[in-house]
PDB file of C-alpha atoms in Angstrom:
ATOM      1  CA  MET U   1     -22.596-102.456 -28.209  1.00 40.00           C
ATOM      2  CA  PHE U   2     -22.552 -99.484 -25.919  1.00 39.00           C
ATOM      3  CA  GLY U   3     -21.610 -95.860 -26.732  1.00 39.00           C
ATOM      4  CA  LEU U   4     -20.594 -92.899 -24.380  1.00 37.00           C
ATOM      5  CA  ARG U   5     -20.934 -89.209 -25.348  1.00 39.00           C
ATOM      6  CA  MET U   6     -20.278 -86.089 -23.212  1.00 39.00           C
ATOM      7  CA  LEU U   7     -22.864 -83.376 -23.864  1.00 38.00           C
ATOM      8  CA  GLY U   8     -22.379 -80.579 -21.370  1.00 38.00           C
ATOM      9  CA  ARG U   9     -24.483 -81.213 -18.306  1.00 38.00           C
ATOM     10  CA  VAL U  10     -27.232 -83.270 -19.954  1.00 39.00           C
ATOM     11  CA  GLY U  11     -26.923 -87.023 -20.505  1.00 40.00           C
ATOM     12  CA  VAL U  12     -29.068 -89.486 -22.509  1.00 38.00           C
ATOM     13  CA  ASP U  13     -29.173 -93.098 -21.409  1.00 40.00           C
ATOM     14  CA  VAL U  14     -30.285 -95.538 -24.023  1.00 36.00           C
ATOM     15  CA  VAL U  15     -30.249 -99.182 -22.964  1.00 37.00           C
ATOM     16  CA  SER U  16     -31.893-101.978 -24.938  1.00 37.00           C
ATOM     17  CA  GLY U  17     -34.015 -99.716 -27.109  1.00 39.00           C
ATOM     18  CA  GLY U  18     -34.954 -97.261 -24.263  1.00 38.00           C
ATOM     19  CA  ALA U  19     -33.919 -93.609 -23.930  1.00 37.00           C
ATOM     20  CA  GLY U  20     -33.747 -91.319 -20.853  1.00 38.00           C
ATOM     21  CA  LEU U  21     -32.107 -88.106 -19.433  1.00 37.00           C
ATOM     22  CA  TRP U  22     -29.630 -88.444 -16.641  1.00 37.00           C
ATOM     23  CA  ARG U  23     -27.887 -85.630 -14.704  1.00 38.00           C
ATOM     24  CA  ALA U  24     -25.049 -86.277 -12.310  1.00 35.00           C
ATOM     25  CA  GLY U  25     -22.349 -84.027 -10.711  1.00 37.00           C
ATOM     26  CA  GLY U  26     -22.586 -81.351 -13.368  1.00 38.00           C
ATOM     27  CA  ALA U  27     -21.470 -83.752 -16.147  1.00 36.00           C
ATOM     28  CA  ALA U  28     -23.868 -85.263 -18.690  1.00 36.00           C
ATOM     29  CA  ALA U  29     -23.387 -88.571 -20.390  1.00 36.00           C
ATOM     30  CA  VAL U  30     -25.388 -90.097 -23.146  1.00 37.00           C
ATOM     31  CA  TRP U  31     -25.501 -93.786 -22.976  1.00 35.00           C
ATOM     32  CA  SER U  32     -26.614 -95.493 -26.123  1.00 39.00           C
ATOM     33  CA  ALA U  33     -26.991 -99.228 -26.127  1.00 36.00           C
ATOM     34  CA  THR U  34     -28.228-101.169 -29.057  1.00 37.00           C
ATOM     35  CA  ALA U  35     -28.656-104.913 -28.853  1.00 36.00           C
ATOM     36  CA  ALA U  36     -27.276-106.578 -31.885  1.00 37.00           C
ATOM     37  CA  ALA U  37     -29.349-109.662 -31.480  1.00 37.00           C
ATOM     38  CA  GLY U  38     -30.841-109.017 -34.898  1.00 41.00           C
ATOM     39  CA  GLY U  39     -34.360-108.950 -36.025  1.00 44.00           C
ATOM     40  CA  ALA U  40     -36.872-106.301 -36.815  1.00 39.00           C
ATOM     41  CA  ALA U  41     -37.496-105.386 -33.179  1.00 42.00           C
ATOM     42  CA  GLY U  42     -33.806-104.646 -32.601  1.00 46.00           C
ATOM     43  CA  ALA U  43     -33.469-102.447 -35.650  1.00 42.00           C
ATOM     44  CA  SER U  44     -36.562-100.466 -34.705  1.00 46.00           C
ATOM     45  CA  SER U  45     -35.272 -99.963 -31.191  1.00 47.00           C
ATOM     46  CA  THR U  46     -31.932 -98.765 -32.533  1.00 45.00           C
ATOM     47  CA  ALA U  47     -33.569 -96.240 -34.888  1.00 45.00           C
ATOM     48  CA  SER U  48     -35.778 -94.909 -32.098  1.00 48.00           C
ATOM     49  CA  GLY U  49     -32.736 -94.508 -29.827  1.00 49.00           C
ATOM     50  CA  ALA U  50     -30.848 -92.583 -32.480  1.00 46.00           C
ATOM     51  CA  VAL U  51     -33.733 -90.109 -32.953  1.00 43.00           C
ATOM     52  CA  THR U  52     -34.081 -89.638 -29.204  1.00 51.00           C
ATOM     53  CA  GLY U  53     -30.300 -89.043 -28.939  1.00 49.00           C
ATOM     54  CA  LYS U  54     -30.405 -86.315 -31.582  1.00 50.00           C
ATOM     55  CA  ARG U  55     -33.280 -84.530 -29.807  1.00 53.00           C
ATOM     56  CA  ALA U  56     -31.474 -84.774 -26.479  1.00 49.00           C
ATOM     57  CA  LEU U  57     -28.318 -83.399 -28.085  1.00 50.00           C
ATOM     58  CA  GLY U  58     -30.176 -80.350 -29.419  1.00 52.00           C
ATOM     59  CA  THR U  59     -31.836 -79.691 -26.052  1.00 56.00           C
ATOM     60  CA  SER U  60     -28.484 -79.991 -24.285  1.00 56.00           C
ATOM     61  CA  ALA U  61     -26.776 -77.548 -26.688  1.00 54.00           C
ATOM     62  CA  TRP U  62     -29.577 -74.968 -26.255  1.00 59.00           C
ATOM     63  CA  ALA U  63     -29.390 -75.271 -22.494  1.00 57.00           C
ATOM     64  CA  TRP U  64     -25.608 -74.889 -22.589  1.00 60.00           C
ATOM     65  CA  GLU U  65     -25.803 -71.782 -24.819  1.00 61.00           C
ATOM     66  CA  GLU U  66     -28.476 -70.219 -22.593  1.00 61.00           C
ATOM     67  CA  LYS U  67     -26.471 -70.803 -19.469  1.00 62.00           C
ATOM     68  CA  THR U  68     -23.312 -69.576 -21.170  1.00 73.00           C
ATOM     69  CA  GLU U  69     -25.119 -66.367 -22.123  1.00 70.00           C
ATOM     70  CA  ASP U  70     -26.371 -65.993 -18.537  1.00 70.00           C
ATOM     71  CA  LYS U  71     -22.840 -66.469 -17.300  1.00 74.00           C
ATOM     72  CA  VAL U  72     -21.521 -63.895 -19.767  1.00 73.00           C
ATOM     73  CA  ASP U  73     -24.274 -61.455 -18.741  1.00 74.00           C
ATOM     74  CA  ALA U  74     -23.452 -62.038 -15.102  1.00 77.00           C
ATOM     75  CA  GLU U  75     -19.776 -61.446 -15.780  1.00 79.00           C
ATOM     76  CA  LYS U  76     -20.604 -58.292 -17.731  1.00 80.00           C
ATOM     77  CA  ALA U  77     -22.860 -57.111 -14.897  1.00 79.00           C
ATOM     78  CA  THR U  78     -20.071 -57.842 -12.438  1.00 83.00           C
ATOM     79  CA  GLU U  79     -17.561 -55.961 -14.564  1.00 82.00           C
ATOM     80  CA  GLU U  80     -19.948 -53.026 -14.939  1.00 80.00           C
ATOM     81  CA  ALA U  81     -20.594 -52.989 -11.191  1.00 80.00           C
ATOM     82  CA  THR U  82     -16.848 -53.106 -10.583  1.00 84.00           C
ATOM     83  CA  GLU U  83     -16.290 -50.267 -13.042  1.00 81.00           C
ATOM     84  CA  ILE U  84     -19.074 -48.203 -11.460  1.00 84.00           C
ATOM     85  CA  LYS U  85     -17.645 -48.872  -8.018  1.00 80.00           C
ATOM     86  CA  THR U  86     -14.174 -47.898  -9.225  1.00 82.00           C
ATOM     87  CA  GLU U  87     -15.548 -44.744 -10.850  1.00 79.00           C
ATOM     88  CA  ASN U  88     -17.463 -43.858  -7.682  1.00 78.00           C
ATOM     89  CA  GLU U  89     -14.384 -44.410  -5.573  1.00 78.00           C
ATOM     90  CA  ALA U  90     -12.313 -42.314  -7.969  1.00 77.00           C
ATOM     91  CA  GLN U  91     -14.977 -39.588  -7.947  1.00 76.00           C
ATOM     92  CA  VAL U  92     -15.135 -39.623  -4.153  1.00 75.00           C
ATOM     93  CA  GLU U  93     -11.359 -39.505  -3.981  1.00 75.00           C
ATOM     94  CA  GLN U  94     -11.290 -36.690  -6.537  1.00 74.00           C
ATOM     95  CA  GLU U  95     -13.933 -34.743  -4.628  1.00 71.00           C
ATOM     96  CA  SER U  96     -12.041 -35.303  -1.386  1.00 70.00           C
ATOM     97  CA  SER U  97      -8.830 -34.226  -3.059  1.00 71.00           C
ATOM     98  CA  SER U  98     -10.630 -31.213  -4.550  1.00 71.00           C
ATOM     99  CA  GLU U  99     -12.027 -30.224  -1.175  1.00 73.00           C
ATOM    100  CA  SER U 100      -8.606 -30.660   0.416  1.00 75.00           C
ATOM    101  CA  SER U 101      -7.003 -28.661  -2.392  1.00 78.00           C
ATOM    102  CA  LYS U 102      -9.647 -25.952  -2.002  1.00 79.00           C
ATOM    103  CA  ALA U 103      -9.038 -25.811   1.740  1.00 81.00           C
ATOM    104  CA  ASP U 104      -5.284 -25.576   1.142  1.00 82.00           C
ATOM    105  CA  HIS U 105      -5.872 -22.862  -1.460  1.00 84.00           C
ATOM    106  CA  ASP U 106      -8.100 -20.886   0.915  1.00 85.00           C
ATOM    107  CA  ALA U 107      -5.525 -21.205   3.697  1.00 87.00           C
ATOM    108  CA  ALA U 108      -2.752 -20.091   1.362  1.00 88.00           C
ATOM    109  CA  ALA U 109      -4.848 -17.146   0.132  1.00 88.00           C
ATOM    110  CA  ALA U 110      -5.581 -16.104   3.729  1.00 90.00           C
ATOM    111  CA  LYS U 111      -1.867 -16.331   4.561  1.00 89.00           C
ATOM    112  CA  VAL U 112      -0.959 -14.261   1.505  1.00 91.00           C
ATOM    113  CA  ALA U 113      -3.558 -11.625   2.441  1.00 91.00           C
ATOM    114  CA  GLU U 114      -2.185 -11.500   5.980  1.00 91.00           C
ATOM    115  CA  LEU U 115       1.380 -11.117   4.729  1.00 92.00           C
ATOM    116  CA  GLU U 116       0.337  -8.397   2.267  1.00 92.00           C
ATOM    117  CA  GLU U 117      -1.418  -6.518   5.066  1.00 92.00           C
ATOM    118  CA  LYS U 118       1.689  -6.777   7.234  1.00 93.00           C
ATOM    119  CA  MET U 119       3.819  -5.611   4.313  1.00 93.00           C
ATOM    120  CA  VAL U 120       1.613  -2.556   3.774  1.00 93.00           C
ATOM    121  CA  GLU U 121       1.749  -1.759   7.482  1.00 93.00           C
ATOM    122  CA  MET U 122       5.533  -2.123   7.561  1.00 94.00           C
ATOM    123  CA  LYS U 123       5.844   0.067   4.458  1.00 93.00           C
ATOM    124  CA  GLU U 124       3.693   2.760   6.066  1.00 93.00           C
ATOM    125  CA  ASN U 125       5.759   2.576   9.247  1.00 94.00           C
ATOM    126  CA  LEU U 126       8.954   2.857   7.206  1.00 94.00           C
ATOM    127  CA  LEU U 127       7.671   5.855   5.262  1.00 94.00           C
ATOM    128  CA  ARG U 128       6.496   7.478   8.484  1.00 94.00           C
ATOM    129  CA  ALA U 129       9.883   6.888  10.089  1.00 94.00           C
ATOM    130  CA  LEU U 130      11.663   8.310   7.036  1.00 94.00           C
ATOM    131  CA  ALA U 131       9.368  11.362   7.068  1.00 94.00           C
ATOM    132  CA  ASP U 132      10.014  11.914  10.777  1.00 94.00           C
ATOM    133  CA  GLN U 133      13.730  11.582  10.191  1.00 93.00           C
ATOM    134  CA  GLU U 134      13.583  14.089   7.347  1.00 94.00           C
ATOM    135  CA  ASN U 135      11.568  16.508   9.516  1.00 95.00           C
ATOM    136  CA  VAL U 136      14.143  16.201  12.280  1.00 94.00           C
ATOM    137  CA  ARG U 137      16.907  16.871   9.772  1.00 93.00           C
ATOM    138  CA  ILE U 138      15.081  19.944   8.416  1.00 94.00           C
ATOM    139  CA  ARG U 139      14.419  21.303  11.909  1.00 93.00           C
ATOM    140  CA  ALA U 140      18.025  20.731  12.880  1.00 93.00           C
ATOM    141  CA  ARG U 141      19.222  22.536   9.769  1.00 92.00           C
ATOM    142  CA  GLU U 142      16.841  25.417  10.443  1.00 90.00           C
ATOM    143  CA  ASP U 143      17.975  25.594  14.053  1.00 89.00           C
ATOM    144  CA  VAL U 144      21.603  25.692  12.973  1.00 90.00           C
ATOM    145  CA  GLU U 145      20.860  28.380  10.420  1.00 86.00           C
ATOM    146  CA  SER U 146      18.847  30.376  12.947  1.00 84.00           C
ATOM    147  CA  ALA U 147      21.621  30.076  15.511  1.00 85.00           C
ATOM    148  CA  ARG U 148      24.123  31.246  12.930  1.00 83.00           C
ATOM    149  CA  LYS U 149      21.998  34.226  11.913  1.00 83.00           C
ATOM    150  CA  PHE U 150      20.496  35.294  15.220  1.00 84.00           C
ATOM    151  CA  GLY U 151      22.863  33.889  17.789  1.00 83.00           C
ATOM    152  CA  VAL U 152      24.368  37.367  18.217  1.00 84.00           C
ATOM    153  CA  THR U 153      21.020  39.049  18.870  1.00 88.00           C
ATOM    154  CA  LYS U 154      21.712  39.758  22.515  1.00 89.00           C
ATOM    155  CA  PHE U 155      25.203  41.083  21.810  1.00 89.00           C
ATOM    156  CA  ALA U 156      23.944  43.163  18.874  1.00 90.00           C
ATOM    157  CA  LYS U 157      21.259  44.803  21.035  1.00 91.00           C
ATOM    158  CA  SER U 158      23.863  45.737  23.621  1.00 90.00           C
ATOM    159  CA  MET U 159      25.966  47.378  20.874  1.00 92.00           C
ATOM    160  CA  LEU U 160      23.088  49.551  19.687  1.00 93.00           C
ATOM    161  CA  ASP U 161      23.481  51.828  22.681  1.00 91.00           C
ATOM    162  CA  VAL U 162      27.114  52.359  21.676  1.00 92.00           C
ATOM    163  CA  ALA U 163      26.023  53.276  18.171  1.00 92.00           C
ATOM    164  CA  ASP U 164      23.461  55.741  19.555  1.00 92.00           C
ATOM    165  CA  SER U 165      26.132  57.415  21.690  1.00 91.00           C
ATOM    166  CA  ILE U 166      28.491  57.766  18.723  1.00 91.00           C
ATOM    167  CA  GLU U 167      25.709  59.283  16.584  1.00 88.00           C
ATOM    168  CA  LYS U 168      24.907  61.830  19.296  1.00 89.00           C
ATOM    169  CA  ALA U 169      28.621  62.686  19.624  1.00 89.00           C
ATOM    170  CA  MET U 170      28.849  63.314  15.887  1.00 85.00           C
ATOM    171  CA  GLU U 171      25.753  65.530  16.007  1.00 84.00           C
ATOM    172  CA  ALA U 172      27.148  67.534  18.905  1.00 85.00           C
ATOM    173  CA  ALA U 173      30.676  67.913  17.526  1.00 81.00           C
ATOM    174  CA  ASN U 174      31.476  70.613  15.052  1.00 77.00           C
ATOM    175  CA  GLU U 175      33.849  69.576  12.345  1.00 73.00           C
ATOM    176  CA  ALA U 176      35.237  73.123  12.024  1.00 73.00           C
ATOM    177  CA  GLU U 177      35.877  73.551  15.729  1.00 77.00           C
ATOM    178  CA  HIS U 178      36.766  69.981  16.604  1.00 75.00           C
ATOM    179  CA  GLY U 179      38.464  68.818  13.434  1.00 79.00           C
ATOM    180  CA  ALA U 180      40.621  66.026  14.823  1.00 86.00           C
ATOM    181  CA  LEU U 181      38.043  64.980  17.422  1.00 87.00           C
ATOM    182  CA  TYR U 182      35.245  64.938  14.913  1.00 86.00           C
ATOM    183  CA  GLU U 183      37.368  62.978  12.487  1.00 88.00           C
ATOM    184  CA  GLY U 184      38.145  60.389  15.181  1.00 90.00           C
ATOM    185  CA  ILE U 185      34.455  60.050  16.103  1.00 90.00           C
ATOM    186  CA  ALA U 186      33.472  59.684  12.438  1.00 89.00           C
ATOM    187  CA  MET U 187      36.114  57.031  11.897  1.00 92.00           C
ATOM    188  CA  THR U 188      34.907  55.067  14.948  1.00 92.00           C
ATOM    189  CA  TYR U 189      31.319  55.347  13.740  1.00 90.00           C
ATOM    190  CA  LYS U 190      32.283  54.063  10.281  1.00 92.00           C
ATOM    191  CA  GLN U 191      34.204  51.064  11.695  1.00 94.00           C
ATOM    192  CA  LEU U 192      31.286  50.182  13.975  1.00 93.00           C
ATOM    193  CA  TYR U 193      28.827  50.198  11.117  1.00 91.00           C
ATOM    194  CA  ASN U 194      31.177  48.143   8.971  1.00 93.00           C
ATOM    195  CA  ALA U 195      31.213  45.542  11.760  1.00 92.00           C
ATOM    196  CA  PHE U 196      27.405  45.690  11.949  1.00 92.00           C
ATOM    197  CA  ALA U 197      27.093  45.119   8.193  1.00 92.00           C
ATOM    198  CA  ALA U 198      29.499  42.172   8.316  1.00 91.00           C
ATOM    199  CA  ASN U 199      27.193  40.479  10.858  1.00 89.00           C
ATOM    200  CA  GLY U 200      23.901  41.269   9.102  1.00 91.00           C
ATOM    201  CA  ILE U 201      22.957  44.343  11.153  1.00 93.00           C
ATOM    202  CA  GLU U 202      21.515  47.152   9.037  1.00 94.00           C
ATOM    203  CA  PRO U 203      20.325  50.620  10.188  1.00 94.00           C
ATOM    204  CA  VAL U 204      16.723  51.718   9.590  1.00 94.00           C
ATOM    205  CA  ARG U 205      16.470  55.472   8.825  1.00 92.00           C
ATOM    206  CA  PRO U 206      13.002  55.895   7.267  1.00 93.00           C
ATOM    207  CA  LEU U 207      12.940  59.680   6.886  1.00 92.00           C
ATOM    208  CA  GLY U 208      10.415  60.594   4.197  1.00 91.00           C
ATOM    209  CA  GLU U 209       9.227  56.977   3.817  1.00 93.00           C
ATOM    210  CA  PRO U 210       5.651  55.769   4.389  1.00 94.00           C
ATOM    211  CA  PHE U 211       5.004  54.726   7.961  1.00 94.00           C
ATOM    212  CA  ASN U 212       5.488  50.965   8.478  1.00 94.00           C
ATOM    213  CA  PRO U 213       4.311  49.685  11.865  1.00 93.00           C
ATOM    214  CA  GLU U 214       6.511  46.593  11.531  1.00 93.00           C
ATOM    215  CA  LEU U 215       9.693  48.677  11.339  1.00 94.00           C
ATOM    216  CA  HIS U 216       8.697  52.022  12.841  1.00 95.00           C
ATOM    217  CA  GLN U 217       7.524  53.129  16.272  1.00 94.00           C
ATOM    218  CA  ALA U 218       5.437  56.301  16.050  1.00 94.00           C
ATOM    219  CA  LEU U 219       6.063  58.625  18.994  1.00 94.00           C
ATOM    220  CA  PHE U 220       4.032  61.611  17.838  1.00 93.00           C
ATOM    221  CA  GLU U 221       2.316  63.241  14.895  1.00 92.00           C
ATOM    222  CA  MET U 222       3.644  66.268  13.066  1.00 89.00           C
ATOM    223  CA  PRO U 223       1.408  68.884  11.529  1.00 88.00           C
ATOM    224  CA  ALA U 224       1.010  68.638   7.805  1.00 83.00           C
ATOM    225  CA  GLY U 225       2.295  71.261   5.433  1.00 77.00           C
ATOM    226  CA  GLY U 226       5.999  70.468   5.502  1.00 78.00           C
ATOM    227  CA  GLU U 227       8.181  68.836   2.917  1.00 85.00           C
ATOM    228  CA  HIS U 228       6.842  65.352   3.721  1.00 87.00           C
ATOM    229  CA  GLU U 229       3.467  63.990   2.759  1.00 89.00           C
ATOM    230  CA  PRO U 230       0.840  63.006   5.315  1.00 91.00           C
ATOM    231  CA  GLY U 231       1.272  59.469   6.623  1.00 91.00           C
ATOM    232  CA  HIS U 232       4.999  59.567   6.007  1.00 93.00           C
ATOM    233  CA  VAL U 233       7.846  59.758   8.483  1.00 94.00           C
ATOM    234  CA  GLY U 234       8.701  63.427   9.131  1.00 92.00           C
ATOM    235  CA  ILE U 235      11.481  62.965  11.668  1.00 93.00           C
ATOM    236  CA  VAL U 236      13.622  60.126  13.080  1.00 93.00           C
ATOM    237  CA  THR U 237      14.441  60.488  16.759  1.00 92.00           C
ATOM    238  CA  ARG U 238      16.328  57.160  17.062  1.00 92.00           C
ATOM    239  CA  THR U 239      17.720  54.903  14.384  1.00 93.00           C
ATOM    240  CA  GLY U 240      16.248  51.427  14.102  1.00 94.00           C
ATOM    241  CA  TYR U 241      18.126  48.221  13.225  1.00 95.00           C
ATOM    242  CA  THR U 242      17.427  44.859  11.631  1.00 95.00           C
ATOM    243  CA  LEU U 243      19.398  41.636  12.037  1.00 93.00           C
ATOM    244  CA  ASN U 244      19.278  39.507   8.844  1.00 91.00           C
ATOM    245  CA  SER U 245      15.998  41.166   7.847  1.00 89.00           C
ATOM    246  CA  ARG U 246      14.471  40.506  11.285  1.00 92.00           C
ATOM    247  CA  ILE U 247      13.589  43.564  13.322  1.00 93.00           C
ATOM    248  CA  LEU U 248      16.149  44.103  16.048  1.00 93.00           C
ATOM    249  CA  ARG U 249      14.903  47.480  17.184  1.00 94.00           C
ATOM    250  CA  PRO U 250      12.202  49.653  15.550  1.00 95.00           C
ATOM    251  CA  ALA U 251      13.045  53.186  14.535  1.00 95.00           C
ATOM    252  CA  GLN U 252      11.410  55.865  16.692  1.00 94.00           C
ATOM    253  CA  VAL U 253       9.780  58.394  14.413  1.00 95.00           C
ATOM    254  CA  GLY U 254       7.335  61.267  14.120  1.00 94.00           C
ATOM    255  CA  VAL U 255       4.626  60.834  11.490  1.00 94.00           C
ATOM    256  CA  VAL U 256       3.125  63.635   9.443  1.00 93.00           C
ATOM    257  CA  ALA U 257      -0.553  63.928  10.353  1.00 91.00           C
ATOM    258  CA  GLN U 258      -3.399  63.975   7.878  1.00 84.00           C
ATOM    259  CA  PRO U 259      -4.650  67.497   7.111  1.00 78.00           C
ATOM    260  CA  LEU U 260      -7.908  68.554   8.797  1.00 70.00           C
ATOM    261  CA  PRO U 261     -10.919  69.186   6.548  1.00 68.00           C
ATOM    262  CA  GLU U 262     -11.547  72.892   5.784  1.00 64.00           C
ATOM    263  CA  ALA U 263     -14.504  74.582   7.513  1.00 54.00           C
ATOM    264  CA  ASN U 264     -17.192  76.554   5.613  1.00 56.00           C
ATOM    265  CA  GLY U 265     -18.396  79.996   6.605  1.00 51.00           C
ATOM    266  CA  ASP U 266     -21.347  78.520   8.532  1.00 54.00           C
ATOM    267  CA  GLY U 267     -18.965  76.462  10.662  1.00 52.00           C
ATOM    268  CA  SER U 268     -19.630  73.145   8.918  1.00 53.00           C
ATOM    269  CA  ASN U 269     -16.887  70.997   7.402  1.00 54.00           C
ATOM    270  CA  GLN U 270     -16.740  70.389   3.712  1.00 52.00           C
TER     271      GLN U 270
END
């Protein structure tokens, strides 16, 4: 009677009371043969084969468990290596992506800074252009106003001689002797001065006023002691004129001189 058992990769061959291990092609077979011829020798051989089969079975199971654990450890090591490799690749990819993102961010920041600088420059140019335009407008307005006020300066100066002649005629004429003539001269004088006033021309007659070099032209000094104080205008020889508060012709005047210090009896001045 023969028996066949599969025990992993380890086989036990028992034939006619003998036992042995046999390995073949990765498969293990336990052959157990017991001769049923009878007798005491056969029974003993059968018992010995059974014991040997049990020991071989235990050894085979231990070897199978050990190799299974090795295989599991190897698979775990492989999985861990794969995970580490995947993590490393992900980390490298993340670092590469981070570096690329940082480079893109730096480039974008540089572009923004450049655009902001250009914007500031353009704003300054715009403000400068607006300021120049406003200055041109102000100068143009001032020029127009000046032309309106002082455009008649040359004509007004030429009319001053006419006014001087009329004043001298009025001084020479006697109202009692030349009633109608004097009246005509006075009327002409009044109309002329009304025309002067309408165009911003005003006479300057500073008699008795303090001397002002901006409006008065001193021709001589008068001795003190009269009705006017020293340093004041004592006489007006020719009337001055202003055009819109700007001097057109200074008044020609005589100024009262300062009094001389009194001398003591010994000839020294006090």
